[in-house]
Coordinates of C-alpha atoms in Angstrom, one line a residue:
M1 CA 0.0 0.0 0.0
T2 CA 1.4 3.4 -1.0
K3 CA 1.4 6.1 1.6
A4 CA -0.5 9.3 0.9
S5 CA 1.8 12.4 0.6
P6 CA 1.7 14.9 3.4
L7 CA 0.2 17.4 0.9
A8 CA -2.8 15.2 0.4
T9 CA -3.9 15.7 4.0
I10 CA -3.3 19.5 3.8
L11 CA -5.1 20.3 0.6
R12 CA -7.4 17.7 -0.9
P13 CA -9.9 18.3 -3.8
L14 CA -13.2 19.6 -2.4
H15 CA -15.4 17.1 -4.1
P16 CA -19.1 17.0 -3.3
R17 CA -20.2 14.5 -0.7
D18 CA -22.7 11.8 -1.4
P19 CA -26.1 13.0 -0.4
N20 CA -27.2 9.4 0.2
E21 CA -24.1 8.5 2.3
H22 CA -25.0 6.0 5.1
H23 CA -24.4 6.8 8.7
R24 CA -23.6 10.4 8.1
V25 CA -23.4 12.2 11.4
A26 CA -22.0 15.5 12.8
T27 CA -18.3 15.6 13.0
P28 CA -16.2 16.7 16.0
L29 CA -15.3 19.9 14.1
E30 CA -19.0 20.7 13.6
L31 CA -19.6 20.1 17.3
L32 CA -16.8 22.4 18.2
F33 CA -18.3 25.0 15.9
D34 CA -21.6 24.7 17.7
L35 CA -19.9 25.1 21.0
V36 CA -18.4 28.4 19.8
S37 CA -21.8 29.5 18.5
V38 CA -23.5 28.9 21.9
I39 CA -21.2 31.6 23.4
A40 CA -22.5 34.1 21.0
I41 CA -26.1 32.9 21.6
A42 CA -25.7 33.2 25.3
S43 CA -24.4 36.8 24.9
A44 CA -27.4 37.8 22.9
A45 CA -29.8 36.1 25.4
A46 CA -28.1 38.0 28.2
G47 CA -28.6 41.3 26.4
L48 CA -32.3 40.5 26.0
H49 CA -32.7 39.5 29.6
H50 CA -31.2 42.8 30.9
A51 CA -33.3 44.8 28.4
I52 CA -36.5 43.2 29.7
A53 CA -35.5 43.6 33.3
E54 CA -34.7 47.3 32.7
N55 CA -38.1 47.9 31.0
H56 CA -36.6 48.4 27.5
A57 CA -38.2 45.2 26.1
A58 CA -39.2 46.5 22.6
Q59 CA -35.7 47.9 21.9
G60 CA -34.1 44.8 23.5
V61 CA -36.2 42.4 21.3
M62 CA -35.2 44.1 18.1
T63 CA -31.5 44.2 19.1
F64 CA -31.7 40.5 20.1
I65 CA -33.2 39.6 16.7
M66 CA -30.5 41.6 14.9
A67 CA -27.7 39.9 16.8
F68 CA -29.2 36.4 16.7
F69 CA -29.7 36.7 12.9
A70 CA -25.9 37.3 12.4
I71 CA -25.1 34.2 14.6
W72 CA -27.7 32.0 13.1
W73 CA -27.1 32.9 9.4
A74 CA -23.4 32.4 9.7
W75 CA -24.0 29.0 11.4
M76 CA -26.6 28.0 8.9
N77 CA -24.5 28.8 5.9
F78 CA -21.6 26.8 7.2
T79 CA -23.8 23.9 8.2
W80 CA -25.4 23.5 4.7
F81 CA -22.0 23.9 3.0
S82 CA -20.3 21.4 5.2
S83 CA -23.1 18.9 4.6
A84 CA -22.3 19.1 0.9
Y85 CA -18.6 19.6 0.8
D86 CA -16.8 18.7 4.0
N87 CA -13.5 17.0 3.0
D88 CA -11.8 17.4 6.4
D89 CA -8.5 18.5 5.0
V90 CA -6.2 20.9 6.9
V91 CA -7.3 23.9 4.8
Y92 CA -11.0 23.1 5.5
R93 CA -10.3 22.8 9.2
L94 CA -8.4 26.0 9.3
L95 CA -11.1 28.0 7.5
T96 CA -13.7 26.5 9.9
M97 CA -11.6 27.7 12.8
V98 CA -11.5 31.2 11.2
L99 CA -15.3 31.0 11.2
M100 CA -15.2 30.2 14.9
G101 CA -12.9 33.2 15.5
G102 CA -15.5 35.4 13.7
S103 CA -18.3 34.0 15.9
L104 CA -16.3 34.7 19.1
T105 CA -15.8 38.3 17.8
I106 CA -19.5 38.7 17.3
A107 CA -20.1 37.4 20.8
A108 CA -17.7 40.0 22.2
G109 CA -19.4 42.8 20.3
I110 CA -23.0 41.9 21.2
P111 CA -23.1 43.8 24.5
A112 CA -22.3 47.0 22.7
L113 CA -25.5 46.6 20.7
F114 CA -27.7 46.8 23.8
T115 CA -26.8 50.4 24.6
E116 CA -28.5 53.7 23.9
A117 CA -26.0 54.4 21.1
P118 CA -25.4 50.9 19.6
D119 CA -21.9 50.2 18.3
F120 CA -21.9 47.6 15.5
T121 CA -18.1 47.6 15.0
L122 CA -17.1 44.3 16.6
V123 CA -20.2 42.4 15.3
I124 CA -19.6 43.6 11.8
Y125 CA -15.9 42.7 12.0
G126 CA -16.7 39.3 13.3
Y127 CA -19.4 38.7 10.7
A128 CA -17.0 39.9 7.9
V129 CA -14.4 37.4 9.0
M130 CA -17.0 34.6 8.9
R131 CA -18.3 35.6 5.5
I132 CA -14.8 36.0 3.9
A133 CA -14.0 32.4 5.1
M134 CA -17.3 31.2 3.5
I135 CA -16.4 33.0 0.2
I136 CA -13.1 31.1 0.1
L137 CA -14.9 27.8 0.8
W138 CA -17.4 28.4 -2.0
L139 CA -14.6 29.3 -4.4
R140 CA -12.9 26.0 -3.6
A141 CA -16.2 24.2 -4.2
A142 CA -16.6 26.0 -7.5
Y143 CA -13.1 24.9 -8.6
H144 CA -13.5 21.3 -7.7
D145 CA -17.2 20.7 -8.6
P146 CA -17.8 21.6 -12.2
G147 CA -21.4 20.3 -12.0
C148 CA -22.3 22.9 -9.4
R149 CA -19.8 25.6 -10.4
P150 CA -22.5 28.3 -11.3
T151 CA -24.2 27.7 -8.0
A152 CA -21.0 27.8 -5.9
L153 CA -19.9 31.0 -7.7
G154 CA -23.4 32.4 -7.2
Y155 CA -23.0 31.9 -3.4
A156 CA -19.5 33.5 -3.4
I157 CA -20.5 36.5 -5.4
G158 CA -23.8 37.0 -3.5
I159 CA -22.1 36.8 -0.1
F160 CA -19.4 39.3 -1.2
L161 CA -22.0 41.8 -2.5
V162 CA -24.2 41.6 0.6
Q163 CA -21.1 41.9 2.8
L164 CA -20.4 45.3 1.3
L165 CA -23.8 46.4 2.6
W166 CA -23.0 45.1 6.1
L167 CA -19.7 47.0 6.0
S168 CA -21.6 50.2 5.3
F169 CA -22.8 50.0 8.9
L170 CA -19.2 50.9 10.0
F171 CA -19.0 54.1 7.9
L172 CA -22.5 55.3 8.8
Q173 CA -22.1 55.1 12.6
P174 CA -23.4 56.4 14.9
L175 CA -26.7 55.0 13.7
T176 CA -30.1 55.8 15.1
F177 CA -32.2 52.7 15.9
G178 CA -34.6 53.5 13.0
V179 CA -31.8 53.7 10.4
S180 CA -30.1 50.6 11.7
Y181 CA -33.4 48.6 11.5
I182 CA -34.0 49.7 7.9
L183 CA -30.4 48.8 6.8
W184 CA -30.6 45.6 8.7
A185 CA -33.9 44.6 7.1
L186 CA -32.5 45.3 3.6
A187 CA -29.4 43.3 4.3
V188 CA -31.4 40.4 5.7
V189 CA -33.6 40.3 2.6
L190 CA -30.6 40.2 0.4
E191 CA -28.9 37.5 2.5
L192 CA -32.0 35.3 2.3
A193 CA -32.1 35.8 -1.4
V194 CA -28.6 34.4 -2.0
P195 CA -29.3 30.7 -1.5
A196 CA -32.7 31.0 -3.2
V197 CA -31.1 32.4 -6.3
A198 CA -27.8 30.4 -6.2
E199 CA -29.5 27.0 -5.8
R200 CA -31.5 27.6 -9.0
L201 CA -28.5 28.3 -11.2
T202 CA -27.7 24.6 -11.6
A203 CA -28.4 21.4 -9.7
N204 CA -28.9 21.9 -6.0
T205 CA -25.8 21.5 -3.8
P206 CA -25.5 17.9 -2.6
W207 CA -26.4 18.4 1.1
H208 CA -27.3 15.3 3.1
R209 CA -30.9 15.4 4.5
H210 CA -30.4 13.3 7.6
H211 CA -27.1 15.2 8.4
I212 CA -28.9 18.6 8.1
V213 CA -31.8 17.4 10.3
E214 CA -29.3 16.2 13.0
R215 CA -27.3 19.5 12.8
Y216 CA -30.5 21.6 13.3
G217 CA -31.6 19.3 16.2
L218 CA -28.2 19.8 17.9
L219 CA -28.5 23.6 17.7
N220 CA -32.0 23.4 19.1
I221 CA -30.7 21.6 22.1
I222 CA -28.1 24.3 22.6
V223 CA -30.7 27.2 22.5
L224 CA -33.0 25.3 24.9
G225 CA -30.0 25.0 27.3
E226 CA -30.5 28.8 27.9
T227 CA -33.7 28.0 29.7
L228 CA -32.1 25.3 31.8
L229 CA -29.4 27.8 32.8
A230 CA -32.1 30.3 33.8
G231 CA -33.8 27.6 36.0
S232 CA -30.5 26.9 37.6
T233 CA -30.0 30.6 38.3
A234 CA -33.4 30.7 40.0
L235 CA -32.3 28.0 42.4
R236 CA -29.0 29.8 43.1
Q237 CA -30.8 32.9 44.4
F238 CA -31.8 31.2 47.7
A239 CA -30.2 33.2 50.5
G240 CA -30.7 31.1 53.6
E241 CA -34.4 30.5 53.0
V242 CA -36.6 28.9 50.3
N243 CA -38.4 31.3 48.1
I244 CA -41.5 29.4 46.8
M245 CA -41.8 31.7 43.8
L246 CA -38.2 30.8 42.7
V247 CA -39.0 27.1 43.2
H248 CA -42.0 27.5 40.9
T249 CA -39.9 29.4 38.4
A250 CA -37.3 26.6 38.3
L251 CA -39.9 23.9 38.0
S252 CA -41.7 25.7 35.3
A253 CA -38.4 26.2 33.4
L254 CA -37.9 22.4 33.5
V255 CA -41.4 21.6 32.4
I256 CA -41.2 24.1 29.5
V257 CA -37.8 23.1 28.3
F258 CA -38.6 19.4 28.5
S259 CA -41.9 20.0 26.6
L260 CA -40.2 22.0 23.9
W261 CA -37.5 19.3 23.5
W262 CA -40.1 16.5 23.4
V263 CA -42.3 18.1 20.8
Y264 CA -39.3 19.0 18.5
F265 CA -37.9 15.5 18.6
A266 CA -41.1 13.7 17.7
R267 CA -41.3 10.6 15.6
E268 CA -42.5 12.6 12.5
E269 CA -40.0 13.4 9.8
Q270 CA -38.6 16.9 10.1
L271 CA -37.6 17.4 6.4
G272 CA -39.0 14.8 4.1
S273 CA -37.6 15.9 0.7
H274 CA -34.8 17.7 -1.1
H275 CA -37.3 20.0 -2.8
L276 CA -35.8 23.5 -2.9
R277 CA -38.9 25.4 -1.8
R278 CA -39.6 23.0 1.1
S279 CA -35.9 23.0 2.1
L280 CA -35.7 26.8 2.2
L281 CA -38.9 27.1 4.2
W282 CA -37.8 24.5 6.7
G283 CA -34.3 25.9 6.9
Y284 CA -35.3 29.6 7.2
G285 CA -38.3 28.9 9.4
H286 CA -36.0 27.5 12.0
F287 CA -34.8 31.0 12.7
F288 CA -37.9 31.6 14.7
I289 CA -37.6 28.3 16.5
F290 CA -34.0 28.9 17.5
T291 CA -34.6 32.6 18.3
S292 CA -37.7 31.9 20.5
G293 CA -35.9 28.9 22.2
A294 CA -33.1 31.2 23.3
A295 CA -35.6 34.0 24.2
V296 CA -37.4 31.7 26.6
G297 CA -34.3 31.5 28.7
A298 CA -33.9 35.3 28.7
G299 CA -37.5 35.5 29.8
F300 CA -36.9 33.2 32.8
A301 CA -33.8 35.1 33.7
A302 CA -35.8 38.4 33.7
L303 CA -38.4 36.7 35.9
V304 CA -35.7 35.8 38.4
D305 CA -34.7 39.5 38.5
I306 CA -38.3 40.5 39.1
I307 CA -38.9 38.0 41.9
T308 CA -35.7 38.9 43.7
H309 CA -36.5 42.7 43.4
H310 CA -33.7 43.5 41.0
S311 CA -36.2 44.8 38.4
E312 CA -39.0 47.3 38.6
V313 CA -41.2 45.7 35.9
S314 CA -44.3 43.8 36.8
I315 CA -44.6 40.0 37.1
L316 CA -47.0 40.1 34.2
V317 CA -44.3 41.4 32.0
G318 CA -42.0 38.6 33.1
D319 CA -44.7 36.0 32.4
Y320 CA -45.2 37.3 28.9
A321 CA -41.4 37.4 28.4
V322 CA -41.8 33.6 28.7
A323 CA -45.2 33.1 27.1
I324 CA -44.5 35.0 23.9
P325 CA -41.4 33.0 22.9
V326 CA -42.9 29.7 23.9
A327 CA -45.9 30.5 21.7
I328 CA -43.7 31.5 18.8
Y329 CA -41.7 28.3 19.2
L330 CA -44.9 26.1 19.0
A331 CA -46.3 28.1 16.1
S332 CA -43.0 28.0 14.2
L333 CA -42.7 24.2 14.6
W334 CA -46.3 23.9 13.4
F335 CA -45.4 26.1 10.4
V336 CA -42.2 24.3 9.3
R337 CA -43.2 20.7 10.2
D338 CA -46.6 19.7 11.6
R339 CA -48.7 21.2 8.8
Y340 CA -46.8 19.0 6.3
V341 CA -46.3 15.8 8.2
C342 CA -49.3 15.4 10.5
I343 CA -52.8 14.4 9.7
G344 CA -56.1 14.8 11.5
P345 CA -56.3 17.0 14.6
A346 CA -52.5 16.7 15.2
R347 CA -52.0 18.9 12.2
F348 CA -53.3 22.0 14.0
T349 CA -52.7 21.2 17.7
L350 CA -49.5 23.2 18.1
A351 CA -51.0 26.3 16.4
V352 CA -54.0 26.1 18.8
F353 CA -51.9 25.7 21.9
A354 CA -49.6 28.5 20.8
V355 CA -52.6 30.8 21.1
L356 CA -53.7 29.2 24.4
T357 CA -50.2 29.8 25.8
L358 CA -50.5 33.5 25.1
L359 CA -53.9 33.6 26.9
A360 CA -52.6 31.9 30.1
P361 CA -51.0 35.0 31.7
A362 CA -54.0 37.2 30.6
I363 CA -56.5 35.1 32.6
G364 CA -54.4 35.0 35.7
L365 CA -52.8 31.5 35.3
G366 CA -49.3 33.0 35.5
L367 CA -46.1 31.1 34.9
E368 CA -47.5 27.8 36.1
G369 CA -50.3 28.1 33.6
I370 CA -47.8 28.7 30.8
A371 CA -45.9 25.6 31.7
A372 CA -49.1 23.5 32.1
T373 CA -50.5 24.7 28.8
T374 CA -47.2 24.0 27.0
A375 CA -46.9 20.5 28.4
L376 CA -50.6 19.8 27.7
G377 CA -50.1 20.9 24.1
V378 CA -47.3 18.5 23.6
I379 CA -49.3 15.6 25.2
V380 CA -52.4 16.3 23.1
R381 CA -50.4 16.7 19.9
N382 CA -48.5 13.5 20.4
L383 CA -51.6 11.5 21.3
F384 CA -53.4 12.7 18.1
A385 CA -50.2 12.0 16.1
G386 CA -49.8 8.6 17.7
R387 CA -53.4 7.6 16.9
A388 CA -53.0 8.6 13.3
Y389 CA -49.8 6.6 13.1
L390 CA -51.4 3.5 14.5
A391 CA -54.4 3.9 12.3
S392 CA -52.3 3.9 9.1
P393 CA -49.0 2.1 9.8
T394 CA -48.2 1.7 6.1
S395 CA -48.5 5.4 5.5
H396 CA -46.4 6.9 8.3
P397 CA -46.8 10.7 8.3
G398 CA -43.8 12.4 6.8
H399 CA -43.0 9.5 4.3

């Protein structure tokens, strides 16, 4: 057997992966990338938590969404690329680590966004680092995959052009919130358009369906971890005596995060096809699942501040800081999955319970009512889905 040259491990051709490869799972490098991403997510969630506690919820929510989009979009672009082209050579690993460095820079810059005069400098620099690395990766793919060359070049050119708009933030500072929202919205629309246009130039990139579903599931676990952290924070606030409200908060956090995990990892197929429109809707729609999942943790953290008298806002505000993201999570999961894969009453259950979750604080049920409604929604949805599954075992929903 001839030994491979050292150069072969440093720089291998970036050939497309087999989209039907058996036993394709997340790599250690991808898991490390997720670990870095969670630092940025935690930073954004902390900013939202403090904004709610300081009675600046509206501004805090918008800033949180802006910050989270940068984190999520960079994560998503890398995830779909790696699913199609990960060759694990040294250059690929180094470029991925450059992406991680950009993510850490974004995390460092997020606190500066949650100020009266937001400073976008570090976030834009970090995002630019991540996008430049992605451009290089797409150019490598264009060179080594002639079949998808127009698509890969479309990605590289599109990312470059939109990045110019992001860089304009640096030259226009200081920005008012109104101007920053308008520029951000324009840049987001253009970012979302890049994959939609590029994937239509030739054959779709050869991403692996089961691999993508696993990667999204792993990130969902990470964002739900923010709620577990908030529950732990509630228990740490005891100062010599048990505060029953903090106990209720911690227990409610557990019930809600377990329920959100359970309903996401149901038996139904998350993404049943490679069809471009369905894939884009599922992939993009997860922004609301991930954002709301992280926001639930911020809401619980704000509730702890309210209960321990570190915030002047009302307990009702804290309850809605939890209820609203929980409702968005359930409604988003219904939108991207259940309305496609479920039949009968299960098809609409999450949408109905999303509305009921919003009503719980208004009718005086409080945090415990939110937790109970969420758990009941998961139970009812899975009972209906299970009955449909047993009634037609040869036509499993989602297949």
